[in-house]
Structure formats: structure tokens, C-alpha cells
PDB file of C-alpha atoms in Angstrom:
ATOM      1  CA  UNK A1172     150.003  50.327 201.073  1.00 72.00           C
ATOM      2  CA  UNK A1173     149.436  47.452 198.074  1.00 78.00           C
ATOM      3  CA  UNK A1174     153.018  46.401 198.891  1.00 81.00           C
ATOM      4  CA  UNK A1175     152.408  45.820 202.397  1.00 83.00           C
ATOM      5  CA  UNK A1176     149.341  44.148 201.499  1.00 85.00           C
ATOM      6  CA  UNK A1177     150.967  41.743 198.832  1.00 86.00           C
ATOM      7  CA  UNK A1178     153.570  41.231 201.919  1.00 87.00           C
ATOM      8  CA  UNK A1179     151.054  40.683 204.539  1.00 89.00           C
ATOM      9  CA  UNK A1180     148.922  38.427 202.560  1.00 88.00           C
ATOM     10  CA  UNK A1181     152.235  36.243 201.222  1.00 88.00           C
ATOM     11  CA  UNK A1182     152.717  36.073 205.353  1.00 91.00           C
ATOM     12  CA  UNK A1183     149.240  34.830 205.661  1.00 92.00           C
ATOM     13  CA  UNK A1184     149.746  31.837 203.731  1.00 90.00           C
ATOM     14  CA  UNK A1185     152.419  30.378 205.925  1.00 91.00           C
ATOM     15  CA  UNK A1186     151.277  31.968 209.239  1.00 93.00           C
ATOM     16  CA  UNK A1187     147.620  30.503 208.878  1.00 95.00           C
ATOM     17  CA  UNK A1188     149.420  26.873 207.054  1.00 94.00           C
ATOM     18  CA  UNK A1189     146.635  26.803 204.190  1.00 94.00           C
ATOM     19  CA  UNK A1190     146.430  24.038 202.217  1.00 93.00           C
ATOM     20  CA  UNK A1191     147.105  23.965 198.633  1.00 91.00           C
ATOM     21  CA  UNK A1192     142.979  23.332 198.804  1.00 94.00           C
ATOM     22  CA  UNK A1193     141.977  26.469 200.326  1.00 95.00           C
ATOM     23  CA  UNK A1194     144.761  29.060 198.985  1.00 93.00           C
ATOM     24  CA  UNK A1195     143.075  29.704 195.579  1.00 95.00           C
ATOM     25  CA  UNK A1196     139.564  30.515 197.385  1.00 96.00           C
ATOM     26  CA  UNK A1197     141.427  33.149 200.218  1.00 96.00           C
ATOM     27  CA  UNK A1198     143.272  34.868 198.275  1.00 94.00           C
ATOM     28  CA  UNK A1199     140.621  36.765 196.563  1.00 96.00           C
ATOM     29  CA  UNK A1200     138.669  36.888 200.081  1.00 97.00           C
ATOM     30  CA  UNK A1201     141.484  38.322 201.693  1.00 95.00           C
ATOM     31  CA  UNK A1202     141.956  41.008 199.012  1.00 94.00           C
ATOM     32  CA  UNK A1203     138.375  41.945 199.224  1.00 96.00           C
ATOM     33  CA  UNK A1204     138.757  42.647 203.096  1.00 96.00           C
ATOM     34  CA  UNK A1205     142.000  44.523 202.000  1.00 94.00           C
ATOM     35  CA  UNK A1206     140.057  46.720 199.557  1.00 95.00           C
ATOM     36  CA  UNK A1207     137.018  47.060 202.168  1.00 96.00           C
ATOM     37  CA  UNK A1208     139.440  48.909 204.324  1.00 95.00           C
ATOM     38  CA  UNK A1209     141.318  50.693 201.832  1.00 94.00           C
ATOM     39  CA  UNK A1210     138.201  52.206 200.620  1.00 97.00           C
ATOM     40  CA  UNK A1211     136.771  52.759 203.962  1.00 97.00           C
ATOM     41  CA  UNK A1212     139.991  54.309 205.188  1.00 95.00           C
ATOM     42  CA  UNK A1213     140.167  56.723 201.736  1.00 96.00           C
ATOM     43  CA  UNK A1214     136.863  57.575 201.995  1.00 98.00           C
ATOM     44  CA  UNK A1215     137.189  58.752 205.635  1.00 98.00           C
ATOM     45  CA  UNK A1216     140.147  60.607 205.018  1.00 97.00           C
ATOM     46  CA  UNK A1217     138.528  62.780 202.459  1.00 98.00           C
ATOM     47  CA  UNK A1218     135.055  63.315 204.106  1.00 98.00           C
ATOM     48  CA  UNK A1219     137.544  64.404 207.082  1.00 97.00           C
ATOM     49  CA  UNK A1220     139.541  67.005 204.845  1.00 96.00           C
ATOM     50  CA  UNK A1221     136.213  68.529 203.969  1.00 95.00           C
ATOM     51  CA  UNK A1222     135.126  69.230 207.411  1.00 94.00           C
ATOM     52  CA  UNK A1223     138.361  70.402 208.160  1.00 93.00           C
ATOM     53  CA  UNK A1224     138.246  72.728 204.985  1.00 92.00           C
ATOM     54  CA  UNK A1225     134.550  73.828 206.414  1.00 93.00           C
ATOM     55  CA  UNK A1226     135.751  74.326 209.317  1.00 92.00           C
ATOM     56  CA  UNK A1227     139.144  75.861 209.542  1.00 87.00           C
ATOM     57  CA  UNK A1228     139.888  78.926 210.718  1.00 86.00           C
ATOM     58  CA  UNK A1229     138.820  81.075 207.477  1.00 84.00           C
ATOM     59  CA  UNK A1230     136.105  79.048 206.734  1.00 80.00           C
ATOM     60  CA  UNK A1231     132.995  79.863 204.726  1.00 78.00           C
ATOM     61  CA  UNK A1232     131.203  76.376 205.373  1.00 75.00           C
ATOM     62  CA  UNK A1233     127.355  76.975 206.898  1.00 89.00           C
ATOM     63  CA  UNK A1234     125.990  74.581 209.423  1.00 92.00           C
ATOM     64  CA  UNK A1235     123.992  72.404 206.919  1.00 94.00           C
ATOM     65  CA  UNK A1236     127.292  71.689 204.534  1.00 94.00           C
ATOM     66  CA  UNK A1237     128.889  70.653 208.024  1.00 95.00           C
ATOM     67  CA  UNK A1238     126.051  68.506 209.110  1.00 96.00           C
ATOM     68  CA  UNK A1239     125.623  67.004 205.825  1.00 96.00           C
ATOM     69  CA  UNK A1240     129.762  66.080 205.880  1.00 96.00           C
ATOM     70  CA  UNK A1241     128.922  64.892 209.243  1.00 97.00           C
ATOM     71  CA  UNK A1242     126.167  62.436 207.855  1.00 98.00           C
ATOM     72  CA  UNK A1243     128.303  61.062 205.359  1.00 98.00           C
ATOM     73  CA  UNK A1244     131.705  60.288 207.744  1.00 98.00           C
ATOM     74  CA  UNK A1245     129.215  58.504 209.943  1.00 98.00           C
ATOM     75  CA  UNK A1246     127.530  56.897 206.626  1.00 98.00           C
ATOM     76  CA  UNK A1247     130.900  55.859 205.952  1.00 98.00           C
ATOM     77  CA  UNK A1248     131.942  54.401 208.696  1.00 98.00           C
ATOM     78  CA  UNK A1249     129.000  52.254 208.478  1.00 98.00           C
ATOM     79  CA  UNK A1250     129.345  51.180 205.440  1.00 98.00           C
ATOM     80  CA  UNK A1251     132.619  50.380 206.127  1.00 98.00           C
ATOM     81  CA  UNK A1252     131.887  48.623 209.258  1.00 98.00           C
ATOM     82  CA  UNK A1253     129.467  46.550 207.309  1.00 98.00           C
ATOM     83  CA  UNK A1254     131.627  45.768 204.530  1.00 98.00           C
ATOM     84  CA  UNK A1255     134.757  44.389 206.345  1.00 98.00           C
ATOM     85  CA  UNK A1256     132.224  42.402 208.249  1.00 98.00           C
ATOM     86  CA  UNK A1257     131.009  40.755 205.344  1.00 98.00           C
ATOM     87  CA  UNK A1258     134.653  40.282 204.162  1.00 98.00           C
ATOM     88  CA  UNK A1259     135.709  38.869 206.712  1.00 97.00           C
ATOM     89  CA  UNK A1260     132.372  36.546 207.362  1.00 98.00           C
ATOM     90  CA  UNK A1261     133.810  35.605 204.148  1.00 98.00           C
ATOM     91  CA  UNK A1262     136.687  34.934 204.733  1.00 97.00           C
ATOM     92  CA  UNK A1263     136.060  32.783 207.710  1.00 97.00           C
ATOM     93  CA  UNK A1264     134.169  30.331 205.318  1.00 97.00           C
ATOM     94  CA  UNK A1265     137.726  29.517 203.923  1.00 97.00           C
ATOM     95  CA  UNK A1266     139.509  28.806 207.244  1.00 97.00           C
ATOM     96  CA  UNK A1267     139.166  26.418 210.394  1.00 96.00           C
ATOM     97  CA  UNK A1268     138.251  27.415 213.894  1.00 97.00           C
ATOM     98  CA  UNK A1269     142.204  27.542 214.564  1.00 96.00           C
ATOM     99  CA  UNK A1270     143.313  29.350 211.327  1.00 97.00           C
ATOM    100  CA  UNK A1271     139.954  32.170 212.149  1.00 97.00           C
ATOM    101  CA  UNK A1272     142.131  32.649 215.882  1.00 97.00           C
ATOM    102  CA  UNK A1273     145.214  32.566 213.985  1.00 96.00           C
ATOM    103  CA  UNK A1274     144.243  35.346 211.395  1.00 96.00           C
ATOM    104  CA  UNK A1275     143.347  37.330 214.236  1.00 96.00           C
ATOM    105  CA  UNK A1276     146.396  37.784 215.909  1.00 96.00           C
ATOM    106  CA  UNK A1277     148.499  37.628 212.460  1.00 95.00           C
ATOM    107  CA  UNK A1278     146.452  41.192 211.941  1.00 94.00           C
ATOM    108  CA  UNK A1279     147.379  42.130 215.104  1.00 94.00           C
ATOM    109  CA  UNK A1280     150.961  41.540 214.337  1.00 94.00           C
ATOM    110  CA  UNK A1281     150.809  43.197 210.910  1.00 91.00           C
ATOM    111  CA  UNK A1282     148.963  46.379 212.024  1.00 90.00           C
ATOM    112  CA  UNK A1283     151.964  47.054 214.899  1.00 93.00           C
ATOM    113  CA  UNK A1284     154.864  45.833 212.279  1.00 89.00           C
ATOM    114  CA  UNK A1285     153.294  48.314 209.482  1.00 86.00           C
ATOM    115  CA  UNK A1286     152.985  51.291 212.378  1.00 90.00           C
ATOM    116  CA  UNK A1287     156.789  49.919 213.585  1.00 91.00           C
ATOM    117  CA  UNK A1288     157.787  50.825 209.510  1.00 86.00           C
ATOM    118  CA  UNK A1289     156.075  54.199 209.772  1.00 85.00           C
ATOM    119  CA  UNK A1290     157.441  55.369 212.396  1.00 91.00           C
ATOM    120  CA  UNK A1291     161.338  54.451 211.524  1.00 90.00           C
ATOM    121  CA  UNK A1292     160.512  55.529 207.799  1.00 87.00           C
ATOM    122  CA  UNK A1293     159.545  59.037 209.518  1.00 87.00           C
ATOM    123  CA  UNK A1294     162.718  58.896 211.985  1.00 89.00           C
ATOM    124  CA  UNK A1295     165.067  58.801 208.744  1.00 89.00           C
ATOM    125  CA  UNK A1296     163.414  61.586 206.884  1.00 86.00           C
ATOM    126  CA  UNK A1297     163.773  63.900 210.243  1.00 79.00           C
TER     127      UNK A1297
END
């Protein structure tokens, strides 16, 4: 994941044309909006493998432990929400009206080319 993330953020620089100005300033907003997701994404995951542990089909979780793992993935995904909002409010402050569009569609292009490298890297292990 940091890999693709070094990648994508190397790609960023000459997709969005930033000026030697503006480079030292996105760099560490783009790696906060990274980490905002990372974290969000983590989190999730293991909120998720504790319901599914509660859950399951010999589970000993009662309702409140459920509801209270409940609470927290919707918690999370608040925070989350509200986090890579502020990142990328951030990050906006750093790049024109053009470069803001542009950024938008580069993450586009990066989510389907990282999903594109799952799903071959999965083909060769089969």
C-alpha cells in the first residue's frame, strides 16, 4: 500500500504540473489524505472482523457487544469521512481550480490502476 502511495503521489507531481513553488507544501498534504484513508480503511477492517467474530456462526457475542461494534464502524466512518475532508480541504489550498479537477480524475485513475494490479496479482497466484 505505501509503495503505491509513493508511486501515486510521484504521478501526482507531473499529472497535476506543480510548480517547483507548490511541491514542498503538497507533498505533506497529500500524505496526510493518504494516511486519513489508511487509517480509516484499517480501522474499518478491524471493527468489521469483530462483528464478524460476534457474529459468526459459533458466536458468543450478546446484542449490546454487537451494538456497541456497530456504534463504533459508524463512528468510524465518520471520523473518517471528516478527516479526508479536511485533508483534502487542505489540500485544495495548494492547487488551482484546474489542478483541484485534475486531482480528481488522477484518483480516479489510480483507484482502477491499483484494483487493475490486484486483480492480475491474484490471477498469477491462482
Amino acid at each position: 500500500q505505501r509503495l503505491f502511495e509513493a508511486y501515486e503521489t510521484m504521478q501526482a507531481q507531473d499529472v497535476l504540473h506543480l510548480t517547483d513553488a507548490q511541491y514542498p507544501t503538497f507533498l505533506p498534504r497529500m500524505k496526510a489524505l493518504q494516511e486519513a484513508r489508511r487509517h480509516g480503511t484499517t480501522e474499518r477492517a478491524r471493527i468489521v472482523a469483530n462483528l464478524n467474530r460476534l457474529t459468526g456462526p459459533n458466536a458468543q457475542g450478546d446484542e449490546s457487544q454487537i451494538r456497541a461494534e456497530l456504534k463504533a464502524l459508524d463512528d468510524a466512518d465518520t471520523r473518517t469521512r471528516e478527516e479526508v475532508r479536511q485533508a483534502m480541504e487542505a489540500l485544495n489550498q495548494v492547487l488551482d481550480v484546474r489542478q483541484q479537477a485534475r486531482f480528481r480524475v488522477f484518483e480516479e485513475q489510480m483507484e482502477r490502476r491499483k484494483m487493475e494490479l490486484l486483480m492480475r496479482a491474484r490471477r498469477q497466484q491462482q
